[in-house]
Every structure is written in C-alpha cells, then in structure tokens.
PDB file of C-alpha atoms in Angstrom:
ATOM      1  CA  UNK A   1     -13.184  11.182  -6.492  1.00 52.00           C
ATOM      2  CA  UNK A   2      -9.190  10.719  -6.166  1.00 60.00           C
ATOM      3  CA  UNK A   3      -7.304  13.436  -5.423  1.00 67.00           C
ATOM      4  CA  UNK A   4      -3.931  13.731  -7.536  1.00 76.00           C
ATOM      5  CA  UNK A   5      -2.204  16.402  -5.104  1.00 83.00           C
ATOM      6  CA  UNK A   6      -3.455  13.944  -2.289  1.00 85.00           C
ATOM      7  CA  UNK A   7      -2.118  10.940  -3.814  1.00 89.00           C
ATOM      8  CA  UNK A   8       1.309  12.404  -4.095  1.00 90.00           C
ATOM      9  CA  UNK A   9       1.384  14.406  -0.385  1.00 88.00           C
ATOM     10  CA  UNK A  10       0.435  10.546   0.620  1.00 91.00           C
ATOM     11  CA  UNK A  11       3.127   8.869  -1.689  1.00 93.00           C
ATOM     12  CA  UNK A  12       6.375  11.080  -0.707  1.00 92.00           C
ATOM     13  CA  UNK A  13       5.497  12.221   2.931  1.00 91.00           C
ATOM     14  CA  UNK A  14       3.141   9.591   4.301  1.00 91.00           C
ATOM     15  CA  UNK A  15       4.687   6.351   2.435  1.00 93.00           C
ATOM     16  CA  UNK A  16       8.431   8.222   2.159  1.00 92.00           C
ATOM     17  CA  UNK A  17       9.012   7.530  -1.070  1.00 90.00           C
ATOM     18  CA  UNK A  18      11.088   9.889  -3.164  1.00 87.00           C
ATOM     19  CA  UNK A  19       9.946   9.365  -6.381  1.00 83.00           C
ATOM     20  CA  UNK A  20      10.617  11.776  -8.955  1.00 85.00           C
ATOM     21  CA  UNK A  21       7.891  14.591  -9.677  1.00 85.00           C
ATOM     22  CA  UNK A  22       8.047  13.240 -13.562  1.00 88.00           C
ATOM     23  CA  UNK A  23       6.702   9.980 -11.815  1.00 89.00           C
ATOM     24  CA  UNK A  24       3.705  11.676 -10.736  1.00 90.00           C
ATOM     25  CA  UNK A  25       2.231  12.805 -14.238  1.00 90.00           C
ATOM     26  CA  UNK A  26       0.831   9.297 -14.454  1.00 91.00           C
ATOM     27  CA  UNK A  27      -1.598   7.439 -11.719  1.00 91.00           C
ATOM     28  CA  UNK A  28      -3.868   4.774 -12.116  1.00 92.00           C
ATOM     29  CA  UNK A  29      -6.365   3.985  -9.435  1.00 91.00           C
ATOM     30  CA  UNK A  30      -7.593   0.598  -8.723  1.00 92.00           C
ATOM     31  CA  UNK A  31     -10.700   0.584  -6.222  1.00 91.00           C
ATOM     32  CA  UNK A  32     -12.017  -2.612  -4.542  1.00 91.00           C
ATOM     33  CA  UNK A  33     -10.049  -5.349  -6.243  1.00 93.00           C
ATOM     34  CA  UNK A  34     -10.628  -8.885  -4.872  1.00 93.00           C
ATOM     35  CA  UNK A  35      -7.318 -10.788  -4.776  1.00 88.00           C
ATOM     36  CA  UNK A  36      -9.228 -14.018  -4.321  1.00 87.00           C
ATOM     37  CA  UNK A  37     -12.730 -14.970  -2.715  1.00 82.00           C
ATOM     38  CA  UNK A  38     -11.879 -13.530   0.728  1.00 85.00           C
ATOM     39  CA  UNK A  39      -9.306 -10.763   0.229  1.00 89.00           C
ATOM     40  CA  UNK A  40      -9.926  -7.299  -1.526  1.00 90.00           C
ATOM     41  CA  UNK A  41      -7.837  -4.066  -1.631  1.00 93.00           C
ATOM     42  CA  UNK A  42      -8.752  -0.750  -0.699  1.00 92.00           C
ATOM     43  CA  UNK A  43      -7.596   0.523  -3.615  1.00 92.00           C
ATOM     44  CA  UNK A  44      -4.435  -0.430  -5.868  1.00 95.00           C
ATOM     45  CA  UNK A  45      -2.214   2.474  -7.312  1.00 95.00           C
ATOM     46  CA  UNK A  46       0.479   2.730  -9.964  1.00 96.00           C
ATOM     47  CA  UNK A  47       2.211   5.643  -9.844  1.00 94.00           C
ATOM     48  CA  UNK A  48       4.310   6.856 -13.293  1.00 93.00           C
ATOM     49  CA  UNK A  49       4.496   3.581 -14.184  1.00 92.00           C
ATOM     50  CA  UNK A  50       6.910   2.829 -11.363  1.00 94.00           C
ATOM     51  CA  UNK A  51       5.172   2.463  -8.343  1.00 96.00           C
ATOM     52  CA  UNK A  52       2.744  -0.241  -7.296  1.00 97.00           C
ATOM     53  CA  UNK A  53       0.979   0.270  -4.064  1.00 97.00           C
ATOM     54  CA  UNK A  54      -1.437  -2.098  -2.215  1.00 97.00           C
ATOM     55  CA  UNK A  55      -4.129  -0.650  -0.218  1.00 95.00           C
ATOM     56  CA  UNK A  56      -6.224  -2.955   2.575  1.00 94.00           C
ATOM     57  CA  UNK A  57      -7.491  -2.770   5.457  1.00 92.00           C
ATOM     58  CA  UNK A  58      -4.899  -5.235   8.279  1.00 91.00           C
ATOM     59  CA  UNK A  59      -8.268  -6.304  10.206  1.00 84.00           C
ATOM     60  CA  UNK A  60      -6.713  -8.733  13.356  1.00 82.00           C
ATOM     61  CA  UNK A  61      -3.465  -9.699  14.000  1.00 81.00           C
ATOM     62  CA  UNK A  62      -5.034 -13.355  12.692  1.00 82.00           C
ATOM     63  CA  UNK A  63      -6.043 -11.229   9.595  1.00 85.00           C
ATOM     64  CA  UNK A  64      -2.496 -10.297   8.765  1.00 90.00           C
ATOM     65  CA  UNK A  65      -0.611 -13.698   9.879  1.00 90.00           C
ATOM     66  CA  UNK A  66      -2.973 -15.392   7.263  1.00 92.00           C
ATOM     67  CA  UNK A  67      -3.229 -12.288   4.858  1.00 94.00           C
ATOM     68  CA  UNK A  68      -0.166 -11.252   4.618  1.00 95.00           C
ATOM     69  CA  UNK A  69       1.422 -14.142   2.843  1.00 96.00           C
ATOM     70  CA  UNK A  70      -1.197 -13.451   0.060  1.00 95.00           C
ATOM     71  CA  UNK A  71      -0.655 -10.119   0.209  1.00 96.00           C
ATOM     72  CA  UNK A  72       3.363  -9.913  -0.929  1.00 97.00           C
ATOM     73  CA  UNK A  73       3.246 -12.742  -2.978  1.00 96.00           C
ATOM     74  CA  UNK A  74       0.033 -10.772  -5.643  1.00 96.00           C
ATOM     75  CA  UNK A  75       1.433  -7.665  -5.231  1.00 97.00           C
ATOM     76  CA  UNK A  76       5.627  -8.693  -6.158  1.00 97.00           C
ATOM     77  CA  UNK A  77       3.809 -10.836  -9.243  1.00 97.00           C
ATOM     78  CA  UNK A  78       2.138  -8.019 -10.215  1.00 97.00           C
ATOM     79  CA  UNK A  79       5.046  -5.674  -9.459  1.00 98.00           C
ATOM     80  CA  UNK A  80       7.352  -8.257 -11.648  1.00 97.00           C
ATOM     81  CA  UNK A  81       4.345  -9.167 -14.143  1.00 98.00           C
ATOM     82  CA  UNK A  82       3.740  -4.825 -15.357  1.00 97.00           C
ATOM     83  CA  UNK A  83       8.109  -4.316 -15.379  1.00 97.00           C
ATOM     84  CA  UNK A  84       7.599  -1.879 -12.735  1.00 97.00           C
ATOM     85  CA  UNK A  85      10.467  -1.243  -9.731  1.00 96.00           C
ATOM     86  CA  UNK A  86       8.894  -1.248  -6.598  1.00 96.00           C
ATOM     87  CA  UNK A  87       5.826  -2.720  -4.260  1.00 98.00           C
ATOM     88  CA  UNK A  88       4.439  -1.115  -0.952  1.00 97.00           C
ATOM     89  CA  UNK A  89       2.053  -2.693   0.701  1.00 97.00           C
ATOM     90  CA  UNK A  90       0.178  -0.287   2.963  1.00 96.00           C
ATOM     91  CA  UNK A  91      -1.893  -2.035   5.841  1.00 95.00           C
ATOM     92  CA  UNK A  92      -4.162   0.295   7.304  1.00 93.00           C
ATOM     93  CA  UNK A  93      -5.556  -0.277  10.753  1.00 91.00           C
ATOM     94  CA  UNK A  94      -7.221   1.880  13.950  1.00 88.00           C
ATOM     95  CA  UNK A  95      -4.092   0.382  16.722  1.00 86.00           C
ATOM     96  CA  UNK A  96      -1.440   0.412  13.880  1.00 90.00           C
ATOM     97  CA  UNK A  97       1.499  -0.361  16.489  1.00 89.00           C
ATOM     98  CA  UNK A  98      -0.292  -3.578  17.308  1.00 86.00           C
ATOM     99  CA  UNK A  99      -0.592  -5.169  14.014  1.00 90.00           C
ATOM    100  CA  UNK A 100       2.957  -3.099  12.915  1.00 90.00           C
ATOM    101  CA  UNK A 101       4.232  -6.057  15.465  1.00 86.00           C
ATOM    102  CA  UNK A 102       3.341  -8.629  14.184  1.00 84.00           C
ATOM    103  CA  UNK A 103       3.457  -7.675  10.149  1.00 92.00           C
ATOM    104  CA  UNK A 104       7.012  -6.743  10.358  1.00 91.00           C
ATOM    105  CA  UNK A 105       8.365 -10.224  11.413  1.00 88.00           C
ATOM    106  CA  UNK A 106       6.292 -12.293   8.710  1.00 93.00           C
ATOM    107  CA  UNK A 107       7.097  -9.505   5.970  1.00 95.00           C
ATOM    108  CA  UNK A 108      10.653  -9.763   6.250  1.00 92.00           C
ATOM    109  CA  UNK A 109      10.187 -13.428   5.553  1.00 93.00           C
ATOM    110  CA  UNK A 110       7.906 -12.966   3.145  1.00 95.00           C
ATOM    111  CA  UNK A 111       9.928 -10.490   1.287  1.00 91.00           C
ATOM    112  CA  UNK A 112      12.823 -12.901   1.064  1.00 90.00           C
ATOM    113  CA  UNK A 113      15.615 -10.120   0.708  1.00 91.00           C
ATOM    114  CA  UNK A 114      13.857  -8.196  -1.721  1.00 95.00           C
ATOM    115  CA  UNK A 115      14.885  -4.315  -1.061  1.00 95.00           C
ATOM    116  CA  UNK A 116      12.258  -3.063  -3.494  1.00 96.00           C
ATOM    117  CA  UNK A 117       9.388  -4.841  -1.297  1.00 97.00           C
ATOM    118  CA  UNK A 118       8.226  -2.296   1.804  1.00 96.00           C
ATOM    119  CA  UNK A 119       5.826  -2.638   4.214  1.00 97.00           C
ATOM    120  CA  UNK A 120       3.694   0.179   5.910  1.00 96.00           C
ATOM    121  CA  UNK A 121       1.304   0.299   8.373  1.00 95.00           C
ATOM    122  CA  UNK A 122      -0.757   3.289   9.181  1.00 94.00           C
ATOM    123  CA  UNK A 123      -3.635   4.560  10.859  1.00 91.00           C
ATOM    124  CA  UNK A 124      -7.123   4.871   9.008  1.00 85.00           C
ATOM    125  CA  UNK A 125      -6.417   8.968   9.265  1.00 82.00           C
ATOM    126  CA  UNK A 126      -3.266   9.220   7.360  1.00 85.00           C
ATOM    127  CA  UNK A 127      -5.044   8.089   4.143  1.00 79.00           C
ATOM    128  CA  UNK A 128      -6.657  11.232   2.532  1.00 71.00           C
ATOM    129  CA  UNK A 129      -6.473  11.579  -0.540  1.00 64.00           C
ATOM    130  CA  UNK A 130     -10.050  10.955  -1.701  1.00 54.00           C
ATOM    131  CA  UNK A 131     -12.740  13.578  -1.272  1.00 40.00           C
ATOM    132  CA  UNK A 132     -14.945  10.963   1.078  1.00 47.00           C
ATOM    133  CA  UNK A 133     -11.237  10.560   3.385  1.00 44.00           C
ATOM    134  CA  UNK A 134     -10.482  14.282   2.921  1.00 38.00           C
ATOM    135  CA  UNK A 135     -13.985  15.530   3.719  1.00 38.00           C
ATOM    136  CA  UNK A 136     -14.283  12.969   7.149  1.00 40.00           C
ATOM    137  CA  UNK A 137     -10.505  13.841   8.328  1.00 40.00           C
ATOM    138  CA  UNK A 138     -11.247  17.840   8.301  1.00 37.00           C
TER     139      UNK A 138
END
C-alpha cells in the first residue's frame, strides 16, 4: 500500500523538489515495470502530472555503467512522450557514495545539457513511503 503523505515527504525533502502542493493532488504509481528483458523499476511515479520519477535498484558499479544509459534515455522519452516537465531518476543502493561516483560522470553525459534531467542516489532507508518500507525502517 503507497503512502500519499510518504510519497510527498519523499518527493520535496528526500528528492528536493519544490513542486507545488496543487502538484500533489494527483499520483500515479507504477510498481515493477520491466524496461526491457533485463531491467525493471522499483516503482515509476508521476506526480500532478508533472513529475516523472524512476525508481531501481543501482546493483554494481558495472550495473549502472551499463544501466544507466538505458535508464535516461526510457525515462526522458517517457518524460517527452506524456508532455510532462521533469525526470529524476532515483538509484537506490546500500554504499550510495560508491555508485554516486561513478553515476554522476556518465549522467551528465547522458543527460546531454538537459536541466530538467536529475539524478539521485540514495540509500535503501530513505525510501519509505510504502507500508512494507515504512513498517521495516521503524
């Protein structure tokens, strides 16, 4: 079960977006979502309409080198395919300073100047807002 109050504590203070609170009268949850044969998001969210987030899990530093070009690519298409403004893609991992490293060069590539493209990586703990998260975090 998703978590509304969750998903915007998580959208404004972990992810530091300011979105409007109007924005937040609308979410749509995506969970499990195969991007091809070997990738699959967490969880994919659009928030008022706006907002399109990514969810997955960075696995290795190999997993995001050959992920991450994947990764951008779906989620700007999708961004650009629904007429919404912005893309994060949130990597989650347990030594997020480690694959942070080695994201951040290939994403600024991968972005190609694109200011409404952001990256985030964060540990497994700062993503609460289901009851299963919530429940294991307290």
């Amino acid at each position: 079960m998703i978590l509304p109050d969750r998903i915007k504590h998580f959208v404004q203070v972990t992810l530091g977006c300011t979105c409007p609170e109007e924005v937040f009268r609308t979410v749509d949850v995506r969970r499990n979502v195969p991007l091809n044969s070997f990738i699959a998001l967490d969880c994919v969210l659009i928030v008022g309409n706006r907002l399109l987030i990514y969810i997955a899990d960075a696995g290795t530093e190999g997993c995001v080198e050959e992920h991450l070009p994947i990764l951008v690519r779906r989620g700007k298409e999708e961004r650009d395919g629904k007429g919404l403004k912005r893309f994060r893609l949130v990597l989650v991992a347990d030594e997020p300073r480690e694959i942070r490293q080695s994201a951040d060069r290939l994403f600024e590539e991968l972005r190609g100047g694109d200011e409404k493209v952001h990256l985030h990586v964060i540990k497994k703990n700062d993503l609460f807002f289901t009851v299963e998260v919530a429940g294991n975090a307290e």
